[in-house]
Amino acid sequence: MKKSLVLILIVSIIAGLIVIFTVGFNLKVTTKAHQEILVNIGEEYKNEEVKQLAKEVIGNDIEVQKTGDFEDQAVISAETISKEQVTEIVNKINEKYGKEISDGSITINDVPAARVSEMFMPQIWSFIIATIIIFVYFAIRYKKQGVARVLLTAIIGLGLLELLVSSIIALIRIPVGQNIVSIIYITYAIAMLVVTTMFEKKAQQLKLEEEKKKK
Amino acid sequence: MKKNKLKLITLILLVILIIMVGFFGVYSREKGIAKNNVKDYEYATNINGARIAKFELSTSTKETIKDADGKVIEDATEEEIAEKGYTKQEEPVNKDENKTHENYELTKQIIKSRLDKMGVKSYVLRLDEETGNLIVELPENDNTDSIINIISTVGKFEIVDADTNEVLLNNDDISTSNIYRNTTAYGTEMSFSIEFTSEGAKKLEEVSKNYATIKEDNKSEETSENSEEATVSENNEGTATEEKKEKKVSLKLDDTELMSTSFDDPVTTGKMYLTVGQAATTSEDLESNYTQAQRMSTLLSTKPMPLTYNSDSSTFVEGALKENITNKILIGVAIVITIAVVILLAKYKVKGLFAGICFAGLSALLLLTVRYWNVELSKEGIVAIFAVLVLNFILVYKMLNGLRKEEDNKKVETKHVINMAIKDFTLKVIPLFIFAVVFAFGTWEAASSFGMVMFWGLTLIELYNLFITKNILK
């Protein structure tokens, strides 16, 4: 059971890495280069309602955001938006809200991509500092387990978990955007928790053995 | 026994009160309208929304006067142009040869450096590699307009000879610039430094000697040095004396003169300090002076942009998650609490119910702490809330598990079992605590939000379970 689990994990990581380096991550629509239109609805609306209308025309991969002083305008983003789709969306909005918005006044704007790495890079120093302090703590608290062994386990544990999570994200095509930051944080926290639990367990075992020897 | 019951009832009532306040609030009537007096949540940019500023490469032109050799002449009158045979032509501010991918990337890096220098806690930069146009997403606050203005400025700084326009020092000679605040009897002065590189410092020292202020006492003194700069005048007594003409430098930003001055003393420190406006006595003046000082300090600390951009439009766009976000969080937390209570109740019956109430109490207390500690909740901060709830569930579950195991062993006290569970938990979350503290001090909004929520969450788990849950389960 344990062997088959390890095998599944290794295969997942390898497959994930192949996907990452060949196809790449499935980027969220607002992260990759996309197009957007601004529709002035002229009254308060619910994002979900407009999103539903746009989905019927464009498909699932869209985002709707409110703008305007009265939050009565909608920015609809999708990978590509054609003029025909604009007309269709506007017709649907007119029908739903009883408006007479003209599609002629709506321009399709190109929005360049945002780099996912740049979303993460400003936090790199926090990660480095936190990791150094944690590793120093590990080295002091678990020195009986061997400093090199402890640090190596921590590095491998952290690296493997981050790799595994990245692979799963790539394999099951979770849309990646700024959410990558939360995923990295949580994976890091879980990795630290798992590694510390392992070390604590070992520390208790060593303590018991020492007590037995004394007796 | 009676005392214990009273303590238990008091604690449960306290927890229920926390739950009511945390989840539902405290309402009062104001002009007939019910108003929640509990502080609202504050949201970070990735929830609240951002100002989207579009920067387009300028297509404007500027008039250039050149002499017969093609040398650019800074300034000339129409007569001079005609007399000296200068030519006047319109040139684009962004020449075609400068519109390269390298310059687009460089511009993006300069904008990034400026945003970092100003301490902008969250931003997204999007570069259109074909056109060079940029889109910058910035947090919406009182400084946003000023930030947009600063990052769209070319920032070419020069110290030139006021008469000849010879460039004496420029951006290449500057290493950094900082803002200083000095409170005097007349108000608060705001100034910024110009700190030069070692090479720049040597140049500055030389310049400060050559452009020294001529003091009144020395004005009529004869000078043998710099005789070519000296003029001859007659004094009142009719005797001819040599009067040195004071040379001045001009400080220019993007070819616009900021000030013209000379140096009282030679500058040997490699630093210049310039005061912005007059000493401020009102917060508005102070804010205005600070904005100006920040503008200069930021531009001087970074390279000038290789291209000129126009920023004609900027719009605030609400975050896609913002709509009913508070309700979404509360519903999410309520779902987690329900699952936790059902599991605890099914497995540990009455004790499970009490533990479930305590779990709900901690969740409510965390939400209150987040609000009153002014934590700006980002998506990462919200994720941290749920992570804290999961961690608390693990601890509560361990406490109850420990209690069940020791039920038959009457020698072991409930208090001891719970203390051991808390101790064990604490040892395991120390790395998370370190992680949370480091991130709480992070300058990036997402990191600090996550760190703050984790820090308060872990602190509350320890204290709340030690003082509330332990006493209720005991």
XYZ file of C-alpha atoms in Angstrom:
689
model
C 0.000 0.000 0.000
C 2.755 2.372 1.033
C 4.820 1.456 -2.029
C 1.898 1.955 -4.404
C 1.171 5.354 -2.821
C 4.781 6.434 -3.268
C 4.642 5.206 -6.874
C 1.460 7.206 -7.528
C 3.091 10.309 -6.047
C 6.250 9.899 -8.154
C 4.237 9.306 -11.331
C 2.039 12.351 -10.540
C 5.088 14.557 -10.039
C 6.763 13.364 -13.246
C 3.550 13.703 -15.276
C 2.900 17.147 -13.764
C 6.414 18.321 -14.565
C 6.064 17.128 -18.166
C 2.786 19.074 -18.461
C 4.323 22.187 -16.852
C 7.333 22.190 -19.196
C 5.386 21.329 -22.352
C 1.857 22.735 -22.132
C 2.349 24.944 -19.063
C -0.209 25.820 -16.417
C -3.785 26.596 -17.310
C -3.727 30.343 -16.748
C -6.784 32.231 -15.553
C -8.365 34.422 -18.183
C -7.302 37.642 -16.443
C -3.736 36.403 -16.047
C -3.085 35.535 -19.692
C -3.358 37.965 -22.606
C -7.071 38.508 -23.116
C -9.689 40.860 -24.453
C -12.252 42.864 -22.554
C -15.303 44.963 -23.226
C -16.956 47.600 -21.103
C -20.752 47.577 -21.061
C -22.536 50.494 -19.438
C -25.628 48.799 -18.042
C -26.814 51.956 -16.318
C -28.202 50.290 -13.215
C -26.989 48.101 -10.385
C -26.616 44.508 -11.417
C -25.320 41.249 -10.008
C -21.993 39.980 -11.334
C -23.320 36.440 -11.453
C -26.254 37.453 -13.676
C -24.065 39.182 -16.269
C -21.506 36.367 -16.026
C -24.244 33.871 -16.842
C -25.347 35.882 -19.883
C -21.764 36.203 -21.122
C -21.123 32.506 -20.504
C -24.035 31.619 -22.780
C -22.292 33.518 -25.582
C -18.561 33.072 -24.969
C -18.189 29.991 -22.787
C -17.004 29.265 -19.275
C -13.648 31.004 -19.146
C -14.772 34.565 -18.434
C -14.699 37.119 -15.654
C -17.060 39.994 -14.886
C -16.034 42.979 -12.754
C -17.958 46.070 -11.731
C -16.761 49.545 -12.530
C -18.096 53.091 -12.811
C -18.984 55.567 -10.070
C -22.304 53.849 -9.487
C -20.980 50.337 -10.099
C -23.351 50.160 -13.030
C -20.796 49.227 -15.683
C -19.463 45.759 -16.378
C -15.989 44.798 -17.573
C -16.315 41.434 -19.287
C -13.016 39.619 -19.878
C -12.478 36.553 -22.064
C -9.565 35.140 -24.024
C -11.049 36.440 -27.269
C -14.252 38.343 -27.913
C -15.588 38.805 -31.435
C -17.844 41.642 -32.609
C -20.666 39.156 -33.080
C -20.272 37.999 -29.500
C -20.367 41.613 -28.313
C -23.652 42.107 -30.184
C -25.074 38.932 -28.682
C -24.016 39.835 -25.139
C -25.430 43.351 -25.477
C -28.718 41.951 -26.812
C -28.962 39.609 -23.851
C -28.210 42.436 -21.380
C -30.795 44.673 -23.084
C -33.348 41.896 -22.839
C -32.571 41.104 -19.191
C -32.444 44.686 -17.891
C -34.865 46.298 -20.343
C -32.179 48.584 -21.782
C -31.346 49.879 -25.233
C -27.569 49.713 -25.136
C -25.976 50.002 -28.562
C -23.168 47.575 -29.371
C -21.648 50.169 -31.727
C -20.231 52.166 -28.807
C -18.456 49.148 -27.310
C -14.826 48.617 -28.190
C -12.886 45.414 -27.716
C -9.676 46.124 -25.820
C -6.584 43.941 -25.783
C -5.114 43.352 -22.324
C -1.548 42.020 -22.120
C -0.681 39.072 -19.898
C 0.542 39.415 -16.327
C 3.515 37.247 -15.399
C 2.611 34.693 -12.738
C 6.202 34.708 -11.465
C 5.955 38.460 -10.823
C 2.913 37.882 -8.611
C 5.007 35.649 -6.401
C 8.436 37.304 -6.547
C 7.726 40.229 -4.130
C 7.228 37.640 -1.402
C 10.402 35.685 -2.073
C 12.340 37.451 0.714
C 9.660 36.684 3.278
C 9.912 33.014 2.252
C 13.701 32.987 2.415
C 13.820 34.690 5.846
C 11.045 32.476 7.288
C 12.709 29.315 5.934
C 16.122 30.243 7.362
C 14.655 30.961 10.832
C 12.617 27.745 10.751
C 15.654 25.697 9.687
C 17.744 27.239 12.487
C 14.945 26.307 14.915
C 14.911 22.735 13.515
C 18.688 22.483 13.813
C 18.590 23.549 17.475
C 15.500 21.678 18.640
C 16.138 18.422 16.792
C 19.959 18.348 16.921
C 19.831 14.890 18.548
C 18.349 13.586 15.296
C 21.345 14.922 13.372
C 21.356 18.462 12.014
C 22.187 17.455 8.430
C 19.540 14.732 8.400
C 16.882 17.070 9.818
C 17.619 19.863 7.354
C 17.761 17.488 4.409
C 14.402 15.964 5.410
C 12.884 19.443 5.747
C 14.200 20.561 2.352
C 13.075 17.364 0.616
C 9.676 17.451 2.358
C 9.091 21.060 1.408
C 10.355 20.594 -2.148
C 8.401 17.399 -2.761
C 5.125 18.817 -1.464
C 5.470 22.010 -3.520
C 6.303 19.869 -6.586
C 3.389 17.535 -5.939
C 0.906 20.397 -5.551
C 2.249 22.157 -8.678
C 1.952 18.894 -10.612
C -1.624 18.314 -9.480
C -2.557 21.901 -10.428
C -1.010 21.399 -13.873
C -2.554 17.960 -14.376
C -6.120 18.762 -13.389
C -5.852 22.124 -15.164
C -6.842 24.351 -12.240
C -6.865 27.931 -13.601
C -3.805 29.667 -12.211
C -3.700 33.352 -11.425
C -3.109 35.164 -8.221
C -4.558 32.152 -6.416
C -1.143 30.553 -6.937
C 0.103 32.648 -4.002
C -2.487 31.173 -1.591
C -1.705 27.687 -2.874
C 2.028 28.170 -2.302
C 1.403 29.541 1.239
C -0.846 26.679 2.236
C 1.432 24.044 0.723
C 4.362 25.566 2.604
C 2.387 25.587 5.858
C 1.289 21.961 5.390
C 4.838 20.884 4.515
C 6.199 22.540 7.657
C 3.468 21.001 9.794
C 4.063 17.500 8.383
C 7.843 17.749 8.747
C 7.591 19.113 12.320
C 5.151 16.347 13.281
C 7.659 13.787 11.980
C 10.496 15.357 13.930
C 8.409 15.651 17.115
C 7.435 11.996 16.865
C 11.060 10.994 16.466
C 12.067 13.292 19.357
C 9.537 11.605 21.634
C 10.815 8.187 20.596
C 14.377 9.223 21.392
C 13.258 10.608 24.742
C 11.522 7.331 25.632
C 14.573 5.330 24.597
C 16.780 7.537 26.742
C 14.460 7.103 29.721
C 14.471 3.319 29.221
C 18.255 3.308 29.125
C 18.426 5.302 32.364
C 16.122 2.809 34.081
C -19.791 21.569 42.546
C -22.260 24.449 42.394
C -19.371 26.834 41.817
C -18.160 24.706 38.917
C -21.596 24.695 37.305
C -21.815 28.447 37.609
C -18.375 28.792 36.026
C -19.401 26.484 33.175
C -22.634 28.394 32.524
C -20.777 31.730 32.623
C -18.164 30.496 30.163
C -20.765 29.056 27.774
C -22.743 32.303 27.919
C -19.551 34.222 27.194
C -18.825 32.008 24.182
C -22.402 32.411 22.927
C -22.051 36.182 23.333
C -18.822 36.130 21.283
C -20.590 34.039 18.619
C -23.530 36.475 18.480
C -21.307 39.551 18.243
C -18.846 37.963 15.808
C -21.416 36.604 13.402
C -24.433 38.879 13.784
C -23.042 42.102 15.266
C -24.404 44.605 17.782
C -27.192 46.761 16.443
C -28.497 50.154 17.497
C -31.119 52.387 15.936
C -29.943 55.540 14.281
C -32.674 57.710 12.736
C -34.902 54.671 12.588
C -32.350 52.562 10.766
C -30.655 49.574 12.395
C -26.891 50.047 12.383
C -24.273 47.403 13.158
C -21.804 48.900 15.627
C -19.223 46.177 15.100
C -16.361 47.341 12.924
C -16.506 46.324 9.273
C -13.939 44.151 7.519
C -11.227 45.853 5.516
C -10.322 44.260 2.230
C -7.066 44.281 0.315
C -6.613 45.162 -3.342
C -7.135 41.671 -4.735
C -10.620 41.660 -3.162
C -11.522 45.329 -3.135
C -10.470 46.077 -6.675
C -7.730 48.109 -8.280
C -7.159 51.259 -10.253
C -6.280 50.236 -13.773
C -4.012 52.821 -15.363
C -3.189 52.554 -19.035
C 0.142 53.922 -20.246
C 0.487 54.453 -23.957
C 3.668 55.352 -25.792
C 3.525 59.040 -26.571
C 3.090 59.891 -30.237
C 3.670 63.603 -29.673
C 6.512 65.545 -31.209
C 8.901 68.184 -29.901
C 10.559 71.079 -31.656
C 14.324 70.695 -32.031
C 16.740 73.410 -33.098
C 19.998 72.268 -34.613
C 23.060 74.092 -35.883
C 24.745 73.441 -39.222
C 26.709 70.515 -37.708
C 23.538 68.878 -36.434
C 24.270 69.786 -32.800
C 21.117 70.359 -30.738
C 20.705 73.956 -29.554
C 18.821 74.218 -26.273
C 17.240 77.604 -26.853
C 17.290 80.177 -29.607
C 15.156 83.103 -30.676
C 13.709 83.393 -34.186
C 16.305 86.037 -35.005
C 19.150 83.812 -33.802
C 17.804 80.934 -35.881
C 17.711 83.103 -38.986
C 21.036 84.791 -38.232
C 23.058 81.682 -37.386
C 21.452 79.411 -39.949
C 19.939 77.023 -37.401
C 17.267 74.623 -38.519
C 14.073 73.950 -36.648
C 12.336 70.611 -36.973
C 9.618 68.555 -35.328
C 10.822 65.233 -33.946
C 8.825 62.506 -32.247
C 9.532 62.271 -28.498
C 9.840 58.528 -28.945
C 12.136 57.879 -31.877
C 11.531 54.675 -33.809
C 14.993 53.333 -32.990
C 14.163 53.621 -29.270
C 10.985 51.571 -29.565
C 12.721 48.293 -28.850
C 11.761 45.294 -26.752
C 14.728 46.030 -24.439
C 13.489 49.565 -23.787
C 9.934 48.323 -23.153
C 11.288 45.829 -20.604
C 13.530 48.503 -19.082
C 10.583 50.875 -18.719
C 8.607 48.153 -16.964
C 11.500 47.495 -14.578
C 11.841 51.219 -13.834
C 8.119 51.491 -13.058
C 8.452 48.429 -10.818
C 11.409 50.019 -8.983
C 9.446 53.232 -8.492
C 6.444 51.379 -7.112
C 8.712 49.443 -4.733
C 10.450 52.641 -3.664
C 7.077 54.215 -2.849
C 6.137 51.131 -0.853
C 3.117 50.237 -2.984
C 1.907 47.049 -1.318
C 0.304 45.385 -4.286
C 0.445 45.924 -8.013
C 0.305 44.094 -11.303
C 2.204 45.211 -14.401
C 1.168 44.124 -17.866
C 3.406 44.894 -20.816
C 2.257 44.647 -24.398
C 5.493 43.461 -25.952
C 4.347 44.440 -29.445
C 3.340 48.051 -28.825
C 5.227 48.816 -25.604
C 1.989 49.954 -23.953
C 1.611 49.172 -20.272
C -1.266 48.523 -17.922
C -0.630 49.015 -14.206
C -3.068 47.794 -11.563
C -2.697 49.734 -8.318
C -4.423 49.826 -4.927
C -7.091 52.540 -4.749
C -6.352 55.164 -2.091
C -5.618 58.874 -1.661
C -2.151 58.495 -3.209
C -3.147 56.606 -6.341
C -3.282 59.682 -8.612
C 0.060 60.877 -7.345
C 1.593 57.414 -7.885
C 0.293 57.291 -11.453
C 1.814 60.718 -12.067
C 5.192 59.641 -10.672
C 5.444 56.395 -12.598
C 4.498 58.042 -15.873
C 7.212 60.722 -15.554
C 10.388 60.189 -17.573
C 12.502 61.405 -14.629
C 15.528 62.806 -16.473
C 17.354 64.785 -13.786
C 20.231 67.102 -14.566
C 22.309 69.703 -12.772
C 23.413 72.102 -15.491
C 25.293 75.336 -15.758
C 22.551 77.975 -15.622
C 24.173 80.009 -18.385
C 25.601 77.489 -20.795
C 23.299 74.515 -20.114
C 26.354 72.274 -19.826
C 25.343 69.094 -18.022
C 27.414 68.832 -14.838
C 25.659 65.934 -13.096
C 22.793 63.637 -14.059
C 20.877 60.501 -12.992
C 23.938 58.329 -13.630
C 25.753 60.121 -10.802
C 22.982 59.508 -8.252
C 22.835 56.388 -6.108
C 19.655 57.055 -4.121
C 17.388 59.633 -2.551
C 15.482 59.639 0.720
C 12.777 61.716 2.352
C 13.430 63.552 5.624
C 11.041 65.231 8.033
C 12.178 67.882 10.475
C 9.916 69.539 13.024
C 10.853 73.103 13.880
C 9.185 75.926 15.771
C 7.728 77.127 12.459
C 6.204 73.809 11.458
C 7.256 70.569 9.816
C 9.799 70.795 7.043
C 9.880 68.124 4.400
C 13.073 67.582 2.473
C 14.710 64.999 0.269
C 18.306 64.023 -0.166
C 20.223 63.462 -3.366
C 22.896 60.924 -2.568
C 25.599 60.614 -5.198
C 27.733 57.678 -6.256
C 31.455 57.874 -5.369
C 32.170 59.196 -8.862
C 29.213 61.571 -8.620
C 30.368 62.781 -5.188
C 33.732 63.829 -6.643
C 31.984 65.670 -9.471
C 29.633 67.338 -6.979
C 32.534 68.548 -4.843
C 34.141 70.053 -7.917
C 30.890 71.641 -9.038
C 30.198 73.048 -5.559
C 33.629 74.734 -5.581
C 33.205 76.140 -9.076
C 29.696 77.342 -8.391
C 30.275 78.755 -4.920
C 28.139 81.568 -3.601
C 30.065 84.819 -3.548
C 29.520 86.347 -0.152
C 28.839 90.087 0.085
C 32.187 90.783 1.855
C 34.107 89.065 -0.894
C 32.247 90.499 -3.795
C 34.593 93.416 -4.247
C 37.721 91.403 -3.543
C 40.126 91.136 -6.352
C 40.533 87.689 -7.707
C 43.294 86.394 -9.754
C 41.797 82.953 -10.304
C 39.166 82.346 -12.945
C 40.047 85.643 -14.535
C 38.077 84.725 -17.626
C 34.932 84.669 -15.498
C 35.641 87.973 -13.834
C 34.164 91.222 -14.977
C 35.542 94.635 -14.397
C 33.414 97.350 -12.849
C 33.934 100.716 -11.302
C 33.184 101.301 -7.643
C 31.820 104.453 -6.029
C 35.224 105.951 -5.614
C 35.815 105.530 -9.272
C 38.622 103.009 -8.867
C 38.556 99.996 -11.088
C 38.119 96.693 -9.182
C 37.615 93.187 -10.465
C 34.209 91.697 -9.480
C 33.716 87.983 -9.731
C 30.425 87.011 -11.326
C 28.541 84.384 -9.357
C 27.937 81.253 -11.392
C 24.790 79.282 -10.763
C 23.596 75.781 -11.452
C 20.092 74.836 -12.516
C 18.414 71.696 -11.305
C 16.254 70.335 -14.094
C 13.723 67.552 -14.213
C 12.650 66.494 -17.692
C 14.116 69.743 -19.065
C 11.986 71.841 -16.699
C 13.950 73.999 -14.283
C 13.196 73.239 -10.655
C 15.526 75.784 -9.128
C 18.658 77.793 -9.749
C 21.275 78.055 -7.032
C 24.894 78.292 -6.030
C 26.755 76.546 -3.222
C 27.492 78.267 0.110
C 30.183 75.725 0.950
C 31.899 72.950 -0.962
C 29.883 69.720 -0.736
C 32.258 67.001 0.404
C 29.726 64.485 1.747
C 28.316 63.457 -1.627
C 24.864 64.397 -0.417
C 22.584 67.320 -1.129
C 19.465 68.123 0.868
C 16.633 70.083 -0.681
C 13.640 71.364 1.259
C 10.200 71.173 -0.311
C 7.971 74.226 0.085
C 7.710 76.011 3.421
C 7.424 74.524 6.895
C 3.923 73.052 7.046
C 1.574 73.885 9.866
C -1.490 72.094 8.528
C -1.913 68.456 7.611
C -2.907 69.464 4.059
C 0.348 71.397 3.559
C 2.342 68.574 5.081
C 0.634 66.059 2.784
C 1.279 68.263 -0.229
C 4.975 68.714 0.694
C 5.319 65.014 1.343
C 3.836 64.187 -2.060
C 6.339 66.498 -3.756
C 9.259 65.118 -1.747
C 8.146 61.569 -2.501
C 7.900 62.370 -6.198
C 11.441 63.740 -6.327
C 12.898 61.056 -4.094
C 11.334 58.285 -6.174
C 12.398 59.744 -9.501
C 15.947 60.364 -8.291
C 16.309 56.875 -6.863
C 15.448 55.239 -10.166
C 16.731 55.540 -13.685
C 15.005 57.837 -16.181
C 12.627 56.040 -18.512
C 13.993 55.491 -22.013
C 10.576 56.256 -23.506
C 7.856 58.798 -22.890
C 4.418 57.566 -21.945
C 1.001 59.176 -21.691
C -1.384 58.080 -19.016
C -4.729 59.332 -20.201
C -7.081 56.966 -18.503
C -7.330 55.221 -15.200
C -10.411 53.455 -13.937
C -11.275 51.734 -10.689
C -12.434 48.186 -11.315
C -13.941 46.234 -8.454
C -12.507 42.803 -7.634
C -14.434 39.894 -9.107
C -14.914 38.434 -5.615
C -15.964 41.685 -3.912
C -19.715 41.321 -4.383
C -21.161 40.089 -1.059
C -17.712 38.988 0.062
C -18.524 39.382 3.774
C -21.544 37.109 3.432
C -19.481 34.620 1.453
C -16.860 34.493 4.239
C -19.516 34.142 6.945
C -21.280 31.374 5.016
C -17.953 29.591 4.472
C -17.072 29.808 8.164
C -20.599 28.682 9.134
C -20.243 25.622 6.872
C -16.894 24.719 8.478
C -18.408 25.155 11.958
C -21.416 22.977 11.059
C -19.169 20.202 9.730
C -16.951 20.454 12.817
C -19.908 20.362 15.251
C -21.528 17.411 13.442
C -18.280 15.398 13.545
C -17.562 16.257 17.182
C -21.152 15.607 18.265
C -21.332 12.284 16.442
C -18.067 11.092 17.896
C -17.972 12.583 21.386
C -21.667 13.264 22.206
C -22.100 15.919 24.976
C -18.407 16.785 25.234
C -18.390 17.031 21.445
C -21.277 19.522 21.613
C -19.423 21.678 24.145
C -16.265 21.458 22.066
C -18.326 22.429 18.997
C -19.654 25.520 20.786
C -16.088 26.422 21.761
C -14.994 25.894 18.145
C -17.706 28.296 16.945
C -16.629 30.776 19.645
C -13.028 30.767 18.445
C -14.159 31.251 14.851
C -16.211 34.295 15.885
C -13.358 35.659 18.005
C -10.959 35.329 15.069
C -13.356 37.258 12.816
C -13.641 40.000 15.455
C -9.862 40.160 15.931
C -9.328 40.489 12.185
C -11.742 43.416 12.137
C -10.463 45.253 15.217
C -6.796 44.687 14.406
C -7.406 46.352 11.020
C -6.151 43.347 9.078
C -6.703 44.023 5.379
C -8.187 40.774 4.184
C -6.817 39.581 0.885
C -7.683 36.287 -0.823
C -4.653 34.859 0.992
C -5.942 36.232 4.315
C -9.287 34.519 3.762
C -7.474 31.257 3.005
C -5.581 31.766 6.304
C -8.903 32.083 8.212
C -9.938 28.648 6.995
C -6.466 27.219 7.683
C -6.723 28.462 11.283
C -10.163 26.854 11.659
C -8.793 23.528 10.400
C -5.840 23.750 12.811
C -8.199 24.501 15.701
C -10.377 21.555 14.745
C -7.305 19.279 14.811
C -6.454 20.505 18.325
C -10.016 20.178 19.667
C -10.291 16.709 18.146
C -6.992 15.714 19.788
C -8.155 17.055 23.157
C -11.373 15.023 23.007
C -9.534 11.969 21.741
C -7.103 12.262 24.629
C -9.939 12.649 27.099
C -11.704 9.549 25.767
C -8.524 7.483 25.991
C -8.000 8.539 29.604
C -11.667 8.200 30.640
C -11.079 4.919 32.472
C -7.879 6.101 34.045
C -9.252 8.085 36.974
C -5.803 9.109 38.153
C -5.280 11.286 35.098
C -6.839 14.701 35.342
C -8.845 16.192 32.445
C -6.834 19.373 32.850
C -3.574 17.482 32.362
C -4.803 15.724 29.197
C -5.883 19.036 27.660
C -2.640 20.729 28.703
C -0.657 17.953 27.049
C -2.709 18.266 23.838
C -2.099 22.021 23.775
C 1.616 21.549 24.469
C 1.918 18.972 21.709
C 0.040 21.251 19.309
C 2.206 24.257 20.244
C 5.430 22.378 19.531
C 4.121 21.383 16.129
C 2.992 24.862 15.099
C 6.111 26.777 16.145
C 7.412 26.796 12.513
C 3.988 28.056 11.373
C 4.211 30.768 13.997
C 7.623 31.840 12.670
C 6.213 31.767 9.122
C 3.230 33.896 10.222
C 5.348 36.496 12.059
C 7.793 36.931 9.153
C 4.935 37.255 6.683
C 2.995 39.647 8.919
C 5.935 42.043 8.618
C 6.080 41.555 4.838
C 5.554 44.643 2.715
C 3.468 42.805 0.124
C -0.240 43.008 0.867
C -1.013 39.334 0.200
C 1.839 38.175 2.437
C 1.071 40.507 5.339
C -2.634 39.664 5.234
C -1.898 35.929 5.341
C 0.741 36.419 8.044
C -1.473 38.628 10.232
C -4.447 36.264 10.105
C -2.211 33.249 10.788
C -0.472 35.026 13.658
C -3.716 36.053 15.346
C -5.301 32.710 14.563
C -2.488 30.691 16.147
C -2.306 33.052 19.148
C -6.063 32.772 19.683
C -5.986 28.976 19.338
C -3.413 28.804 22.141
C -5.000 31.315 24.514
C -8.658 30.546 23.839
C -8.249 26.797 24.242
C -6.130 27.247 27.354
C -8.577 29.557 29.104
C -11.992 28.792 27.605
C -12.144 25.343 25.977
C -10.119 23.694 28.761
C -12.366 25.097 31.477
C -15.556 24.137 29.638
C -14.431 20.566 28.871
C -13.033 20.087 32.371
